[in-house]
CSV table of C-alpha atoms in Angstrom, one decimal:
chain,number,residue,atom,x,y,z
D,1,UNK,CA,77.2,104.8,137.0
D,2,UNK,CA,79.8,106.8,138.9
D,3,UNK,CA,82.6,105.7,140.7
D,4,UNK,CA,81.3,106.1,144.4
D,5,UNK,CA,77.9,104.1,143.6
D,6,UNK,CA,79.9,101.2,141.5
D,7,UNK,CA,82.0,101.2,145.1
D,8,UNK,CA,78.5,99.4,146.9
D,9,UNK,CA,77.9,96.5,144.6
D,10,UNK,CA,79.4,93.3,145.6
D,11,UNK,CA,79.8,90.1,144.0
D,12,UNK,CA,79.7,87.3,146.5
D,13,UNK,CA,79.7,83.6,145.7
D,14,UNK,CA,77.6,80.6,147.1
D,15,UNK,CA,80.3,80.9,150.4
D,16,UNK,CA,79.9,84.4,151.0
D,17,UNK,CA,83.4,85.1,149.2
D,18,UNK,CA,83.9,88.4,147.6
D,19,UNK,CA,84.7,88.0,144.1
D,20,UNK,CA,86.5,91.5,143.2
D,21,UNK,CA,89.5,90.7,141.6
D,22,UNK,CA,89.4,89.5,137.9
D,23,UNK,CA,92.8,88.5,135.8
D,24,UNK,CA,92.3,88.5,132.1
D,25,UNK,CA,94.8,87.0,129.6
D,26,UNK,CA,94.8,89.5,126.9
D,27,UNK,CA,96.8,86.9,124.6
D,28,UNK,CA,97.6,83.0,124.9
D,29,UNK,CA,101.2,84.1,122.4
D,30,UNK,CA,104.4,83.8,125.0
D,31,UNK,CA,107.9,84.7,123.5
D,32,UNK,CA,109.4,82.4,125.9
D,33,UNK,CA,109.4,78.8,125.9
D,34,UNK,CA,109.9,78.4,130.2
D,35,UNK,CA,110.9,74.4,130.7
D,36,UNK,CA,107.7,74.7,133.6
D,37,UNK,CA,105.2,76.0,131.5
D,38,UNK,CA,105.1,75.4,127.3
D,39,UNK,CA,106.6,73.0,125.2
D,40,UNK,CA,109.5,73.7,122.6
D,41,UNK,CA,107.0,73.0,120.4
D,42,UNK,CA,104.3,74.6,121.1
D,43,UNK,CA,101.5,75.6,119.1
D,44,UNK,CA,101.9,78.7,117.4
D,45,UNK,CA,98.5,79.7,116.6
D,46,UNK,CA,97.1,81.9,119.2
D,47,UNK,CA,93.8,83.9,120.7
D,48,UNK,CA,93.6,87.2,121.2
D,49,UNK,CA,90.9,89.9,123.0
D,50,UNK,CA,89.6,92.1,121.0
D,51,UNK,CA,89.6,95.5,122.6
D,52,UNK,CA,86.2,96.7,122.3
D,53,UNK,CA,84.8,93.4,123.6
D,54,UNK,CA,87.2,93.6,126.6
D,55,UNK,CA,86.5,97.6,127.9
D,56,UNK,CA,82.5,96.2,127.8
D,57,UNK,CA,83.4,93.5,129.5
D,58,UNK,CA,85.5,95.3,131.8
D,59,UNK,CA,82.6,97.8,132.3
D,60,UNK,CA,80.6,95.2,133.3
D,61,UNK,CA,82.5,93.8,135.9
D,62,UNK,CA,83.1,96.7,137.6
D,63,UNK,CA,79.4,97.5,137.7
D,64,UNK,CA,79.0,93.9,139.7
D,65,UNK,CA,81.5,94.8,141.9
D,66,UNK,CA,85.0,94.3,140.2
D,67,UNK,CA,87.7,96.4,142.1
D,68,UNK,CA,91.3,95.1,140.9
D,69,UNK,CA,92.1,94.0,137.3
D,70,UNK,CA,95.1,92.1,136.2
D,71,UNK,CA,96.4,91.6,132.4
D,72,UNK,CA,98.1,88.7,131.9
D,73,UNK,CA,98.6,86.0,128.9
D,74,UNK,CA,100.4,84.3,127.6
D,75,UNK,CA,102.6,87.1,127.5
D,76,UNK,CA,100.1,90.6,128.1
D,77,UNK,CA,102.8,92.8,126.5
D,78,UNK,CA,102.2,91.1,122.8
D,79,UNK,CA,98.5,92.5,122.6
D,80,UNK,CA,99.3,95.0,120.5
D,81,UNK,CA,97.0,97.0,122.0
D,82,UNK,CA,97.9,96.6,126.2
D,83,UNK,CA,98.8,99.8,126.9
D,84,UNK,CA,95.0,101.3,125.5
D,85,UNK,CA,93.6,98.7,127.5
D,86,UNK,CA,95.3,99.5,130.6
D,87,UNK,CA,94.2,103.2,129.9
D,88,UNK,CA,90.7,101.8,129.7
D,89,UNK,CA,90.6,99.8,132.9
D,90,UNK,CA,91.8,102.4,134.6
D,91,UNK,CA,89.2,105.0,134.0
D,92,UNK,CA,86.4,102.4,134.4
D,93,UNK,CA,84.1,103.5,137.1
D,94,UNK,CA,85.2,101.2,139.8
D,95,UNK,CA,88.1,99.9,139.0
D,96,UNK,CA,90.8,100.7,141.5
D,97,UNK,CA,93.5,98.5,140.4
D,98,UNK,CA,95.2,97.8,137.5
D,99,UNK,CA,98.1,95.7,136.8
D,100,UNK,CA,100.5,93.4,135.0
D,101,UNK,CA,102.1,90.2,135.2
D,102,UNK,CA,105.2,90.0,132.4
D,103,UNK,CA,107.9,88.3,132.0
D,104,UNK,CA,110.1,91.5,131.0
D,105,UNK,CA,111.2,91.0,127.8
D,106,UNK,CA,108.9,94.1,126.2
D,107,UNK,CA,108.8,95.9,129.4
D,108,UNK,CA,111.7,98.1,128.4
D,109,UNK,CA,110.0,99.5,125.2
D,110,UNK,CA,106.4,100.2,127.0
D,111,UNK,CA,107.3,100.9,130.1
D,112,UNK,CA,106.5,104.3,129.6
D,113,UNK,CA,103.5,104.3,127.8
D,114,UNK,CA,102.0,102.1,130.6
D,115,UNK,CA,103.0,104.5,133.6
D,116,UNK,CA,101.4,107.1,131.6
D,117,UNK,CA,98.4,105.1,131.0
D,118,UNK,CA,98.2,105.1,134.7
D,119,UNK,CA,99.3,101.1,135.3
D,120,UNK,CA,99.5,100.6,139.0
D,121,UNK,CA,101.6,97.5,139.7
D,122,UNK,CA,104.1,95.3,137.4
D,123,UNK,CA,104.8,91.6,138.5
D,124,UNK,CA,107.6,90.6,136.6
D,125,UNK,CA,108.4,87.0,136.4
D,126,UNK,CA,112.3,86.5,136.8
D,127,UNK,CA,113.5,83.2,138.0
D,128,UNK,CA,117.2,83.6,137.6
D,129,UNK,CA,119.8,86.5,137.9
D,130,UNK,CA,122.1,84.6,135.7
D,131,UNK,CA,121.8,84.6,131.9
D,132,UNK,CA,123.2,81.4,131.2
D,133,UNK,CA,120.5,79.9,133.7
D,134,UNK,CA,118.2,82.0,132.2
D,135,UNK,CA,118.1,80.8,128.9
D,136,UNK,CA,118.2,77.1,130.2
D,137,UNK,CA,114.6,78.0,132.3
D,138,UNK,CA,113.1,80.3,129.3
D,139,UNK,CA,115.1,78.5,126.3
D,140,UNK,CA,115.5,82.0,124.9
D,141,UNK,CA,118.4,84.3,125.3
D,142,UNK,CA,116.8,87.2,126.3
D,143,UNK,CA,118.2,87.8,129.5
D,144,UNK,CA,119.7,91.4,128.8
D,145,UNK,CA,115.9,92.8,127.9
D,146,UNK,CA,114.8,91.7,131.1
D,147,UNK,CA,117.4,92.8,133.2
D,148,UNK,CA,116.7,96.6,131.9
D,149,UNK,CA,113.1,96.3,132.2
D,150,UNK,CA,113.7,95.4,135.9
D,151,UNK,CA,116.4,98.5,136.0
D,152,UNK,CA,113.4,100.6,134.9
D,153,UNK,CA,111.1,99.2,137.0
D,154,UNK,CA,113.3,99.5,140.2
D,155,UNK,CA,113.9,103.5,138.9
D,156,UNK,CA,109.6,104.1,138.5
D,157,UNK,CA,107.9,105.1,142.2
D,158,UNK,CA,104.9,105.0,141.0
D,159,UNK,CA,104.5,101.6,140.4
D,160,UNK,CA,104.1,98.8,143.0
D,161,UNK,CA,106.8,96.3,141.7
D,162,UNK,CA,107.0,92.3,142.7
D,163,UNK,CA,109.0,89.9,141.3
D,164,UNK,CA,107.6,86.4,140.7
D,165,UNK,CA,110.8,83.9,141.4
D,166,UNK,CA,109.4,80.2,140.9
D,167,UNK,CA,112.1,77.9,142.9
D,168,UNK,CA,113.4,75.2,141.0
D,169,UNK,CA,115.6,72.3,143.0
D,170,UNK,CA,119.1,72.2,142.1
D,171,UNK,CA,118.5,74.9,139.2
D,172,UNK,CA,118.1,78.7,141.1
D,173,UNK,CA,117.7,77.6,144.6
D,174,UNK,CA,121.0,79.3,145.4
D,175,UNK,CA,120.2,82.3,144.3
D,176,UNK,CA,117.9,83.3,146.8
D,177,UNK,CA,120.3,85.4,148.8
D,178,UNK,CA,121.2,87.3,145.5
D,179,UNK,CA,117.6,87.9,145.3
D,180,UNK,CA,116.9,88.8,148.8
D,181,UNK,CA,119.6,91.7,148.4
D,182,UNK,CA,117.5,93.3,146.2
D,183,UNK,CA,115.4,94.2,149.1
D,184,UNK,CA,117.9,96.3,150.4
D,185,UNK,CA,118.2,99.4,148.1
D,186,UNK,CA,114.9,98.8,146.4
D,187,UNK,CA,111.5,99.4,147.4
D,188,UNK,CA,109.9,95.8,145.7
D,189,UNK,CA,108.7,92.7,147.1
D,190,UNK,CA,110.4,89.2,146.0
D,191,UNK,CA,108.0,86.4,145.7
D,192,UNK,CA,109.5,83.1,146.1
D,193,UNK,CA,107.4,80.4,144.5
D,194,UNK,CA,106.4,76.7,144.5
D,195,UNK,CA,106.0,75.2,141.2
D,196,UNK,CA,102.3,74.1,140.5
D,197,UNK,CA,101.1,70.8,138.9
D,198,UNK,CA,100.1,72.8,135.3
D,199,UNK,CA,103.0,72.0,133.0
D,200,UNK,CA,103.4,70.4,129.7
D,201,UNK,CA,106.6,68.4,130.8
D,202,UNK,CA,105.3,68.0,134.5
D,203,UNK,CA,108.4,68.4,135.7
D,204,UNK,CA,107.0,69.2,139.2
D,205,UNK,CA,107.3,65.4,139.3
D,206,UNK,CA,111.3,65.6,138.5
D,207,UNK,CA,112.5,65.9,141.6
D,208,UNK,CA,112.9,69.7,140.9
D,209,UNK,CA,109.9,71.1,143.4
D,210,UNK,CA,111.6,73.1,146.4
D,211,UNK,CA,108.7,73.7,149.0
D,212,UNK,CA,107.7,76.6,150.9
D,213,UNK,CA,109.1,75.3,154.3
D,214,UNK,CA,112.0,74.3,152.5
D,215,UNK,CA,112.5,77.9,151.2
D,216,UNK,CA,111.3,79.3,154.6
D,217,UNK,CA,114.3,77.4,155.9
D,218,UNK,CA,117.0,78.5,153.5
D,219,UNK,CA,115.7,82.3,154.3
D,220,UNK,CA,116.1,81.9,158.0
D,221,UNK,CA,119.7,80.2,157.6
D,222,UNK,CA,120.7,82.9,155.6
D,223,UNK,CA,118.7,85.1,157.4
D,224,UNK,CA,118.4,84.9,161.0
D,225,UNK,CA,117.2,87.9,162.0
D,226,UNK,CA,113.8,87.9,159.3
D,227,UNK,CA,110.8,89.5,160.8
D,228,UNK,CA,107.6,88.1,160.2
D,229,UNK,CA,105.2,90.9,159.0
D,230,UNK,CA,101.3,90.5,156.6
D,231,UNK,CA,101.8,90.4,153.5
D,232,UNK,CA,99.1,89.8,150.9
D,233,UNK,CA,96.4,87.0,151.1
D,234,UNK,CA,98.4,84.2,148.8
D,235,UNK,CA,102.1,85.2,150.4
D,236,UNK,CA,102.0,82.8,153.2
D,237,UNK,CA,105.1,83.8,154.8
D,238,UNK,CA,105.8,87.4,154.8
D,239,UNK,CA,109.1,89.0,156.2
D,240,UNK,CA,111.3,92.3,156.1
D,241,UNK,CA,114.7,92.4,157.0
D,242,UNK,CA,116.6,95.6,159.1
D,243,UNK,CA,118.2,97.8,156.8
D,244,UNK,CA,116.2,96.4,154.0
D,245,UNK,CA,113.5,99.0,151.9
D,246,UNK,CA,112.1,96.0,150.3
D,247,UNK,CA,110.1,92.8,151.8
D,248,UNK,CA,110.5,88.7,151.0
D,249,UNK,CA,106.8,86.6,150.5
D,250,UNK,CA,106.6,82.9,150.3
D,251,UNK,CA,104.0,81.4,147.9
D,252,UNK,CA,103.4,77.8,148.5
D,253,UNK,CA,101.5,77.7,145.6
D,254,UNK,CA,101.1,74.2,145.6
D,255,UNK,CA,101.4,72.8,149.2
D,256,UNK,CA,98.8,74.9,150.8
D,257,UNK,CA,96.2,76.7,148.5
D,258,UNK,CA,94.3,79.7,149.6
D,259,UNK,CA,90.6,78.8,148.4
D,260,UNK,CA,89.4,80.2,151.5
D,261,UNK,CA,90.3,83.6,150.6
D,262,UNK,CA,89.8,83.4,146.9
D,263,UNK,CA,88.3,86.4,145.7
D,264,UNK,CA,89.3,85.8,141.6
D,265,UNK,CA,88.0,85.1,138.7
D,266,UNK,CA,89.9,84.7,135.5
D,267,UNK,CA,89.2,85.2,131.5
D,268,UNK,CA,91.5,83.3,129.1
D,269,UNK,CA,92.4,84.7,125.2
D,270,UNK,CA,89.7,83.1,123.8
D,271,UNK,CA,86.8,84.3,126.1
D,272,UNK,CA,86.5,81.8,128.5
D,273,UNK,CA,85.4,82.8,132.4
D,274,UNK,CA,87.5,80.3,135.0
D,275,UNK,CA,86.2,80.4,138.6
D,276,UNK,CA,88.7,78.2,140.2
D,277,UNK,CA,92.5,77.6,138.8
D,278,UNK,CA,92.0,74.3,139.5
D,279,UNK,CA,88.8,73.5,137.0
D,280,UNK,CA,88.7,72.8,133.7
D,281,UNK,CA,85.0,74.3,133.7
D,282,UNK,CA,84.2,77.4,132.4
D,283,UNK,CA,81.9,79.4,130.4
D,284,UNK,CA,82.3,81.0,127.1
D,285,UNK,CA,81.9,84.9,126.9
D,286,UNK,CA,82.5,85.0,123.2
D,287,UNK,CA,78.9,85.0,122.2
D,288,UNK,CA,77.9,87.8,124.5
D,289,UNK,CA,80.9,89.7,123.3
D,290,UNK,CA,80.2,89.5,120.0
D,291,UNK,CA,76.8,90.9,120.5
D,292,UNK,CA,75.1,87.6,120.4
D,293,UNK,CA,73.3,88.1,123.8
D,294,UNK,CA,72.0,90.9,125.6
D,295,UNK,CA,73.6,92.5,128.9
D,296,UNK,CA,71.3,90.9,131.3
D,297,UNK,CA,72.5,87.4,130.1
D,298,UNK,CA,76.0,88.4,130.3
D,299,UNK,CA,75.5,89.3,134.0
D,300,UNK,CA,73.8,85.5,134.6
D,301,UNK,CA,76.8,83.8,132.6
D,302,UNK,CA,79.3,85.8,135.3
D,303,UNK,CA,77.1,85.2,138.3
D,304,UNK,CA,76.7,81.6,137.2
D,305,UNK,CA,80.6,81.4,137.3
D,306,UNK,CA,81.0,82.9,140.5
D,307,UNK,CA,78.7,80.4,142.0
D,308,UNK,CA,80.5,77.5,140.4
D,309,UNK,CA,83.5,78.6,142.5
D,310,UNK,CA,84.1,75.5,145.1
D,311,UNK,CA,84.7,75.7,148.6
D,312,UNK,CA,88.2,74.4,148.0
D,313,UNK,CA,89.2,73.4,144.4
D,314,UNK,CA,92.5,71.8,145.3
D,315,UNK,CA,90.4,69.0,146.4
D,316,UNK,CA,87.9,68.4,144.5
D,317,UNK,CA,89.5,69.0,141.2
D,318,UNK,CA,90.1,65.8,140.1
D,319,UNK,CA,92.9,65.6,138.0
D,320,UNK,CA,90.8,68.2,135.5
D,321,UNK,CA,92.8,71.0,135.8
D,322,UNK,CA,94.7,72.7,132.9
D,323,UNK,CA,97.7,71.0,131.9
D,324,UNK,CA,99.7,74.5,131.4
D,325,UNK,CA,99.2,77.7,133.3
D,326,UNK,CA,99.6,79.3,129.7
D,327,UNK,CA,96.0,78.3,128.8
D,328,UNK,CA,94.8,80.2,131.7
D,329,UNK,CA,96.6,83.2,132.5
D,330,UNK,CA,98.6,82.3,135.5
């Protein structure tokens, strides 16, 4: 199939949705322990995609109508093998898109080989310019790494750059005009962030969730002359400043979801298709992977996940979603 006759398919869900956008956790391993996401603690063992399984797969999707493709994990950039499978996605017939969400502390060391791979976009997950804060949020002194990778980044045209800054009460909220400025030099986009109820700790419930009209009104008292502008589908409030190359987004991420819009599907390390972030439901890929079923049956699993979708998941999810975003990708 070639790449103008993969561009017609569409996959649609039971509420005429288009379903192109798939993120896919290469690796459940994180080498941070972030006080939001994963216990101290935490389990060690890990899953991992094989590469072979995930260019079929990849292939697949694209021939149902699969347009963007995001690696995530865990942390994407311990898959020994990312920057082959960013290669791969991006010469699937199809596939348009292809990016990353990291939190930096590789980035450095393969940035290069993933430009030249031809990644598209890096999201990189900073919550904190200050290292002492940082290794407080992450538990792990690593702040130096990331703040080269996002040097690099800032220095590389050819990617699309975003930074993923998840507000914490009392912890970083005063560092939004140190991220804002930022903007002014540099061609990115800073993503302020609510925190979400998928947390080992739950410390959403601590008194630490800062909401999007919350941050929305620490912007414009910083900021009054912000000009509203569209941003993507999930950044609810969208704004440039004069002067400024950059743009600010507002995810409320929690206090408004964006079901009507969703157009996602997302694979976890071990296999497992998720329609909706909030659902614990999903179906397991590993058998057809592994060769255990033919294509055709694949294609059912992946349409059968797409109609599981729900109108709005938010509401009816019941208390059964994941109890850490690092089980699902983000």
């Amino acid at each position: 199939m070639n790449r103008e006759s993969a561009k017609q398919l569409v996959l649609t869900d039971r509420f005429g949705r288009t379903v192109d956008y798939v993120r896919i956790a290469v690796t459940s391993a994180c080498n941070l322990r972030c006080t939001y996401c994963l216990k101290e603690d935490a389990p060690t063992q890990t899953q991992q995609l094989d590469v072979v399984e995930t260019s079929k797969l990849i292939a697949l999707l694209a021939g149902m109508g699969v347009r963007k493709i995001r690696f995530t994990g865990g942390e994407p950039l311990l898959h020994p093998s990312i920057p082959e499978l960013v290669r791969i996605a991006k010469a699937t017939p199809g596939i348009d898109t292809v990016c990353i969400t990291t939190n930096g502390v590789l980035l450095d060391r393969q940035l290069d080989a993933l430009v030249e791979a031809g990644l598209d976009g890096v999201n990189l997950s900073l919550d904190t310019l200050d290292r002492e804060k940082f290794t407080s949020i992450t538990r792990r002194d690593r702040f130096e790494q990331v703040s080269k990778a996002l040097d690099r980044l800032l220095a590389t045209p050819s990617l699309t750059v975003k930074l993923n800054t998840l507000m914490l009460r009392g912890i970083n909220n005063d560092e939004i005009p140190a991220f804002v400025e930022l903007t002014r030099e540099h061609d990115l986009t800073v993503r302020f962030m609510e925190l979400q109820p998928f947390d080992d700790h739950q410390i959403w419930r601590t008194g630490r969730f800062m909401g999007a009209e919350r941050i929305r009104e620490r912007l414009a008292d910083a900021y009054p002359e912000l000009e509203a502008i569209t941003g993507h589908s999930t950044e609810h409030y969208s704004f440039s400043l004069p002067g400024h190359r950059g743009s600010i987004a507002i995810i409320p991420a929690f206090s408004r979801n964006f079901c009507s819009s969703c157009s996602k599907l997302r694979i976890t390390a071990d296999a497992r298709l998720i329609s909706c972030l909030y659902h614990h439901e999903s179906i397991d890929l590993a058998p057809a992977l592994k060769g255990e079923m033919n294509e055709v049956e694949l294609k059912k699993r992946i349409i059968e996940a797409v109609q599981q979708k729900p109108k709005d998941g938010l509401k009816s999810s019941h208390d059964t979603a994941a109890s850490s975003m690092s089980q699902i990708g983000g």
